[in-house]
Short mmCIF file of C-alpha atoms in Angstrom, two decimals:
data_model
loop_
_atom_site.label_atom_id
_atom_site.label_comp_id
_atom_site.label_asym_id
_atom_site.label_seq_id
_atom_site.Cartn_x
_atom_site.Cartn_y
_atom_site.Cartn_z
CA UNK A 218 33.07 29.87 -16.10
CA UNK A 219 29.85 31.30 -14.63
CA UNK A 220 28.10 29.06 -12.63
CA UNK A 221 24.94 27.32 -15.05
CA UNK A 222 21.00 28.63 -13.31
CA UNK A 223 19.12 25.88 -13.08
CA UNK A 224 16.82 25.24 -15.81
CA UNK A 225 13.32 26.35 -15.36
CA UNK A 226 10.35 24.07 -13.84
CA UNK A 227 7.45 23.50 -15.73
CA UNK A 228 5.16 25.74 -16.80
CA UNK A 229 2.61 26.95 -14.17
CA UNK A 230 -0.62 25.74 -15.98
CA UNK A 231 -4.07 25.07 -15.03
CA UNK A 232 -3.98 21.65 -13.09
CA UNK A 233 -4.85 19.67 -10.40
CA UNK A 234 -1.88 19.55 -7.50
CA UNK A 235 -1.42 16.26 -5.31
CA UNK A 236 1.40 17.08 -2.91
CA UNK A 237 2.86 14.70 -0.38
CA UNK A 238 3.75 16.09 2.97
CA UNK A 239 5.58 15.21 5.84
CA UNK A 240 4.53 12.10 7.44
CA UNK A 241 6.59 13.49 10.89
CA UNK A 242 10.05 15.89 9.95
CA UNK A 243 8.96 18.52 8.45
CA UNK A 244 12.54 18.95 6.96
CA UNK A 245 11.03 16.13 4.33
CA UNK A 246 9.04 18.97 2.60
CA UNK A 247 10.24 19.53 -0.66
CA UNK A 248 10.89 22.86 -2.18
CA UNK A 249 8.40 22.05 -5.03
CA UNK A 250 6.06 21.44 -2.24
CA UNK A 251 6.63 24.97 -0.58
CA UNK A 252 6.30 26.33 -3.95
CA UNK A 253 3.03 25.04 -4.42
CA UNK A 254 2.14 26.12 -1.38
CA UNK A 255 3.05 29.73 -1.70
CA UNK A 256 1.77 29.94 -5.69
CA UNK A 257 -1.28 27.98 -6.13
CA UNK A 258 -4.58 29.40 -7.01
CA UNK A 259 -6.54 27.29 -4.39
CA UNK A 260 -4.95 24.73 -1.08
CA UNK A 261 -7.57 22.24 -0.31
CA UNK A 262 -6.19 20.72 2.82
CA UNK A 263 -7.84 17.38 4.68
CA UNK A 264 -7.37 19.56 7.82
CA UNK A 265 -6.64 23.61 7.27
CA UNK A 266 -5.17 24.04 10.81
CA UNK A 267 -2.14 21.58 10.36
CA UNK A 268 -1.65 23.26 7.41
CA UNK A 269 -1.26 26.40 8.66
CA UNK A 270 0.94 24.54 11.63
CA UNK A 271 3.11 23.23 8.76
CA UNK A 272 3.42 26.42 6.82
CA UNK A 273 4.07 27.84 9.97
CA UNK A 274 6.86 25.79 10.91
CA UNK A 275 8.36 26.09 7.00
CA UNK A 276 8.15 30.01 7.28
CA UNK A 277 5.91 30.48 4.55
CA UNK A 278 1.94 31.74 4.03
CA UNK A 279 -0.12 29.89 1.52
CA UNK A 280 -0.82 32.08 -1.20
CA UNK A 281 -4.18 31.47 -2.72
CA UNK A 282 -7.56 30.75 -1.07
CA UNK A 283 -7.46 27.77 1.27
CA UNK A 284 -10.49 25.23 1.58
CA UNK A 285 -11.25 21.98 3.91
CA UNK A 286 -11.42 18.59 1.52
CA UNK A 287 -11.86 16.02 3.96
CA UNK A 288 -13.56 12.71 3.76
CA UNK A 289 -17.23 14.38 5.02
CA UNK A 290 -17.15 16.81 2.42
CA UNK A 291 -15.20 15.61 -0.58
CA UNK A 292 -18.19 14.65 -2.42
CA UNK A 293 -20.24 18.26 -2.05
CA UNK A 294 -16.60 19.92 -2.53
CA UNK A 295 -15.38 17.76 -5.32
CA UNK A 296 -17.31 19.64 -8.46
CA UNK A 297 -16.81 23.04 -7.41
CA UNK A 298 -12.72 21.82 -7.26
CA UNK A 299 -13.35 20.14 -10.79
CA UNK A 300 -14.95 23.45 -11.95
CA UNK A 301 -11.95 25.88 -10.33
CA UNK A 302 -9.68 23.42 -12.47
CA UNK A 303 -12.04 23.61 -16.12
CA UNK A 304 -11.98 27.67 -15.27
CA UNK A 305 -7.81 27.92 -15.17
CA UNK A 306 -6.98 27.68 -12.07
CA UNK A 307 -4.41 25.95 -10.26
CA UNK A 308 -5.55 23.40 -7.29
CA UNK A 309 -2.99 21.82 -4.79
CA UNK A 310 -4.93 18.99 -2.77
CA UNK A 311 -2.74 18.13 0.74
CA UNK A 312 -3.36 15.84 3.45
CA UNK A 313 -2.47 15.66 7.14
CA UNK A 314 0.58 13.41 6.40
CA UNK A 315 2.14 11.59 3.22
CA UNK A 316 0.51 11.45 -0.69
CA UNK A 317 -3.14 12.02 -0.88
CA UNK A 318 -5.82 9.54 -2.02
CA UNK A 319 -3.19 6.65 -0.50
CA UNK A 320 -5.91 5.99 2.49
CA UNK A 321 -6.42 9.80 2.16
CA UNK A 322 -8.74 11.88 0.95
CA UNK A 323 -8.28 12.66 -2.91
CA UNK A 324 -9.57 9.80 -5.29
CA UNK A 325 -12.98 11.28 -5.79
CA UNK A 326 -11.27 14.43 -6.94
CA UNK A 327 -8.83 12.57 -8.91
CA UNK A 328 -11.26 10.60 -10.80
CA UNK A 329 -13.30 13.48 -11.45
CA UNK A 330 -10.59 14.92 -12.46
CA UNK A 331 -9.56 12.99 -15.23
CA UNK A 332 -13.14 12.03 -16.64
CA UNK A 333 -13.05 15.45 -17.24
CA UNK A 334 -10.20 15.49 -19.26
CA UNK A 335 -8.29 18.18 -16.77
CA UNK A 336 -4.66 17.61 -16.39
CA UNK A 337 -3.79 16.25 -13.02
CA UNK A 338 -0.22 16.18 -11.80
CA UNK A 339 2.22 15.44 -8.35
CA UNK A 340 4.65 16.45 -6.14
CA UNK A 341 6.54 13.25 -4.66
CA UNK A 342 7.30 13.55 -1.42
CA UNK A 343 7.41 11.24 1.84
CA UNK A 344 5.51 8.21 2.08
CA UNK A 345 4.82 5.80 4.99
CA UNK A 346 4.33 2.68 2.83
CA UNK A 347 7.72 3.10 0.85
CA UNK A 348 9.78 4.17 3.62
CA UNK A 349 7.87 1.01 6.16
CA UNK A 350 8.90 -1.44 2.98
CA UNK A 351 12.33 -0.12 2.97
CA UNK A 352 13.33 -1.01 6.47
CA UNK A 353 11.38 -3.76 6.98
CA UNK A 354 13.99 -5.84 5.78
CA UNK A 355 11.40 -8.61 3.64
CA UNK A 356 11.41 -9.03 0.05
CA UNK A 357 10.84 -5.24 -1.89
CA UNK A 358 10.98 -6.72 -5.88
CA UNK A 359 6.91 -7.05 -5.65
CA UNK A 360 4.76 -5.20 -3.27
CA UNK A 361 0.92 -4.43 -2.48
CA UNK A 362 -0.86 -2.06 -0.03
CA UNK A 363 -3.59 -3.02 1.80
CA UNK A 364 -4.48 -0.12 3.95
CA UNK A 365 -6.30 -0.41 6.84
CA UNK A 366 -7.99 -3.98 7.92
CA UNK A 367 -11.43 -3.94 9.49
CA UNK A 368 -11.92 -3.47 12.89
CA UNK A 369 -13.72 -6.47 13.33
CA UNK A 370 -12.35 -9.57 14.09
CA UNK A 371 -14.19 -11.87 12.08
CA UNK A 372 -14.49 -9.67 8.81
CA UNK A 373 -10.31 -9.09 9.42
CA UNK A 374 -10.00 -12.94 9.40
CA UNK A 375 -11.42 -13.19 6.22
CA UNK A 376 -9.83 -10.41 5.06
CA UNK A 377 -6.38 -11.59 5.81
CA UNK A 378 -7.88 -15.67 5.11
CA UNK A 379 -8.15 -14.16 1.18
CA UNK A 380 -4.66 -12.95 2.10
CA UNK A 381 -3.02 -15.68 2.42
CA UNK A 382 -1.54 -17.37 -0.46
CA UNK A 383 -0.44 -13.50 -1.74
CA UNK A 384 3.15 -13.97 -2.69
CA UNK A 385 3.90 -10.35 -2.55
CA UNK A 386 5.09 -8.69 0.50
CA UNK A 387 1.92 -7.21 2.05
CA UNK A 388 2.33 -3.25 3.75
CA UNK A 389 -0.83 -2.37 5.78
CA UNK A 390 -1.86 0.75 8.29
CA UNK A 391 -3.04 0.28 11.66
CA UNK A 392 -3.99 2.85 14.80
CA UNK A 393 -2.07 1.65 18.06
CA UNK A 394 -4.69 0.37 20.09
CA UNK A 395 -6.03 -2.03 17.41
CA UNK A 396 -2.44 -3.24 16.51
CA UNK A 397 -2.14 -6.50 19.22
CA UNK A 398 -5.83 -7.52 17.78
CA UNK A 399 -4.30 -6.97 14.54
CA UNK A 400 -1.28 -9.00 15.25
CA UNK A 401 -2.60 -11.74 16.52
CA UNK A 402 -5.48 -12.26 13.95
CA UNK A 403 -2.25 -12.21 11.30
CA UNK A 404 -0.78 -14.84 13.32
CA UNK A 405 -3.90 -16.88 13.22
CA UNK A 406 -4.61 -16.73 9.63
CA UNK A 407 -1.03 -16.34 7.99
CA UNK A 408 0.74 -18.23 10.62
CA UNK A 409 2.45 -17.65 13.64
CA UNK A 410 6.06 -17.86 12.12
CA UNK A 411 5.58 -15.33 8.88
CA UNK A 412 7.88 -13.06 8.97
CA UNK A 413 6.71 -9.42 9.46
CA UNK A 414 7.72 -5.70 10.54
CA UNK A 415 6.39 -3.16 12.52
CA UNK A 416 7.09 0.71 11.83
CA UNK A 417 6.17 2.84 14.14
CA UNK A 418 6.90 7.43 14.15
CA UNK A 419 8.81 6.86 10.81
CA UNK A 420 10.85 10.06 10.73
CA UNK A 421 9.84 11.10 14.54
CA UNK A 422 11.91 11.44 17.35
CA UNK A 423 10.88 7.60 18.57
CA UNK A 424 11.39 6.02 15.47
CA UNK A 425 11.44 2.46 15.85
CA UNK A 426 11.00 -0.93 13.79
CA UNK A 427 10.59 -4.05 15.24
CA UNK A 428 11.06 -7.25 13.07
CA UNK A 429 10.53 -11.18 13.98
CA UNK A 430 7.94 -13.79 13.40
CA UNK A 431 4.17 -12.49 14.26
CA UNK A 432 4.21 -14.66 17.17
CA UNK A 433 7.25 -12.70 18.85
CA UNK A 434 5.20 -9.33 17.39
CA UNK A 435 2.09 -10.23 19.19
CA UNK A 436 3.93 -10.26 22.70
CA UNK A 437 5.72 -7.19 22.05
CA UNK A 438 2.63 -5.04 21.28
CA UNK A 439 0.59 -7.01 23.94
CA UNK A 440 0.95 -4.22 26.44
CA UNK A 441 0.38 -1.29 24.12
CA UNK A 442 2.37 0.67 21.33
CA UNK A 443 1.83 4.31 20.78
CA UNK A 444 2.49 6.53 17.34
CA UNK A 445 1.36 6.24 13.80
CA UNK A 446 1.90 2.06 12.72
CA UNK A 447 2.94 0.57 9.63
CA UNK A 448 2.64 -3.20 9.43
CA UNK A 449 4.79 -5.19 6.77
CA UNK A 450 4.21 -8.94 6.39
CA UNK A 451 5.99 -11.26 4.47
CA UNK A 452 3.89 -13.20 1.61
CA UNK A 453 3.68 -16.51 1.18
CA UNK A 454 6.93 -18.19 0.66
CA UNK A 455 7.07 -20.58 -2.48
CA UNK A 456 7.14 -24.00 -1.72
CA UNK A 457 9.08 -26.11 -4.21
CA UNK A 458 7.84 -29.31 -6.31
CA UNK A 459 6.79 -31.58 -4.52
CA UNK A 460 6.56 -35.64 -5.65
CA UNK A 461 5.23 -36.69 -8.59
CA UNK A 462 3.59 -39.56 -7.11
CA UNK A 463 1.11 -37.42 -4.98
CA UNK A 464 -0.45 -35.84 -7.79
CA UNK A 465 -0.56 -39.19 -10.02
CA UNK A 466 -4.14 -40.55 -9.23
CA UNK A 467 -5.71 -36.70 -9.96
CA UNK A 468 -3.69 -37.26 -13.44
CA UNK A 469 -5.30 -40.91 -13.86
CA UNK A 470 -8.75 -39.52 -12.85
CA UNK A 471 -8.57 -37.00 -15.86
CA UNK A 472 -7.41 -39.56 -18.42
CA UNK A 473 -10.23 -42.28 -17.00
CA UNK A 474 -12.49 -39.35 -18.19
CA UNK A 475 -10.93 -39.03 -21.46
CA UNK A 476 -8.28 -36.37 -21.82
CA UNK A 477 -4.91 -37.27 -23.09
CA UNK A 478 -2.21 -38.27 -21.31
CA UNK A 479 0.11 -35.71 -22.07
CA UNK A 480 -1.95 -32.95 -22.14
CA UNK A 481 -2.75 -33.52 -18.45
CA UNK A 482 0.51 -33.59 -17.42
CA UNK A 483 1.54 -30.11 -18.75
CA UNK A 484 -1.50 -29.12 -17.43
CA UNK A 485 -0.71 -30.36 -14.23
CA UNK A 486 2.71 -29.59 -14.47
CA UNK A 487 2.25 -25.77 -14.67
CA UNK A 488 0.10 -26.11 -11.92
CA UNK A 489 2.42 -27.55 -9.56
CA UNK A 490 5.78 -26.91 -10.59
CA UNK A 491 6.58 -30.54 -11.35
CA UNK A 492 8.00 -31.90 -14.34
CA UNK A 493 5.77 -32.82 -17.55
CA UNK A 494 8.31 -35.62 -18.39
CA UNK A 495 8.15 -36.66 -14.65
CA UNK A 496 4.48 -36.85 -14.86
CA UNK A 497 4.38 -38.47 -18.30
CA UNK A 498 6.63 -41.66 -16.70
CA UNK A 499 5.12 -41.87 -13.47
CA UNK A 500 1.33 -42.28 -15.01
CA UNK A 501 3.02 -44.32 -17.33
CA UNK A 502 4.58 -46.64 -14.34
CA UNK A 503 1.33 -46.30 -12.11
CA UNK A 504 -0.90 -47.70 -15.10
CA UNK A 505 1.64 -50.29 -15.90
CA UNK A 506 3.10 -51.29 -13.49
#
């Protein structure tokens, strides 16, 4: 039997375009992404001459008119992209590295996008946060993305002080030469012996990931690390129940005040982890003893 074509992509409609890129091989573009590329009405690239290094090294020329959308101009550029979009035509928004409007340019456009009532579609593609939580080697079942901490040290404590009781696993971005100040305010604030992972030139030629307790992450970077950095940190573990006895005067305190018994145990109970019934006997115990 003849070989089977490959059933046609969608149809090439009016829409706005986010395509990820290659965050460092360019053998990670996609051929949906080279497509694009070649085909679309309008490119608006965060910077037009990596573009053209990247088309350059894929052997292809973009095809439509190509435009800077960058974070000093995305809100003058934004309406005249919305307006290309209302007229028919088809807008492919790219950024130096990975998906845009993840600590890229693109939300404004997005948002406008959509409150509008344009269509607005994407081109998956490589991504730094996904690929960091993958080999990081901590919990992946529930994740969030921080982005990039402030630079200074006092507003990152309390940044990563608010942090601290997350349960999820926590990816964040981080240039080199801020990432032993980094390091060591996680340390601080989320404790010397949470678990964590550094990424560093995902897909590069010096790809490397270091893992350990923050405390053994701080030395490391001490004397400098070079390359694009991806910092995953373990949340906060869950601590099991702890004894029933230690929360008994708080559950005496509410009763004294008049609430019932047994409704401040569940209450409590859900609160700590402990056992209503456990509760229930101990108060009953402590008040008669």
């Amino acid at each position: 039997m003849p070989a089977q074509a490959d059933p046609p992509g969608p149809a090439r409609v009016a829409a706005l375009v986010l395509a990820a890129t290659p965050i460092g091989d360019v053998r990670d573009a996609s051929p949906r992404l080279v497509e694009e590329l070649t085909t679309a009405d309008v490119v608006a690239a965060e910077d037009t001459r990596r573009l053209r290094r990247l088309t350059d090294r894929l052997g292809v020329a973009v095809g439509g008119e190509l435009v800077s959308y960058h974070e000093h101009n995305e809100a003058s550029r934004t309406p005249e992209l919305v307006e290309r979009v209302a007229a028919g035509a088809r807008v492919l928004l790219v950024t130096d590295a990975g998906m845009p409007s993840v600590s890229d340019p693109g939300f404004r456009l997005v948002e406008a996008c959509v409150a509008a009532d344009l269509p607005v579609t994407c081109v998956p593609g490589p991504s730094a946060v996904l690929m960091s939580l993958a080999l990081s080697g901590l919990p992946v079942d529930r994740f969030c993305f921080e982005g990039f901490l402030p630079r200074k040290q006092g507003e990152r404590e309390r940044t990563l002080a608010a942090l601290a009781q997350e349960p999820r696993t926590m990816v964040f971005f981080e240039a080199p030469h801020r990432l032993a100040a980094t390091l060591g305010s996680m340390a601080t604030t989320l404790g010397a012996d949470r678990p964590a992972a550094v990424c560093r030139e995902l897909t590069k030629t010096y790809e490397e990931v270091r893992r350990g307790p923050l405390s053994e992450l701080v030395d490391w970077a001490a004397d400098g690390v070079r390359g694009e950095i991806t910092v995953v940190v373990a949340g906060r573990a869950a601590s099991g129940p702890g004894d029933p006895a230690e929360v008994i005067p708080q559950v005496l305190e509410r009763v004294a005040a008049g609430e019932r018994l047994k409704d401040v145990c569940r209450d409590v109970a859900a609160d700590t982890g402990l056992s209503a019934r456990d509760l229930y006997e101990e108060a009953l115990r402590a008040r008669h003893p």
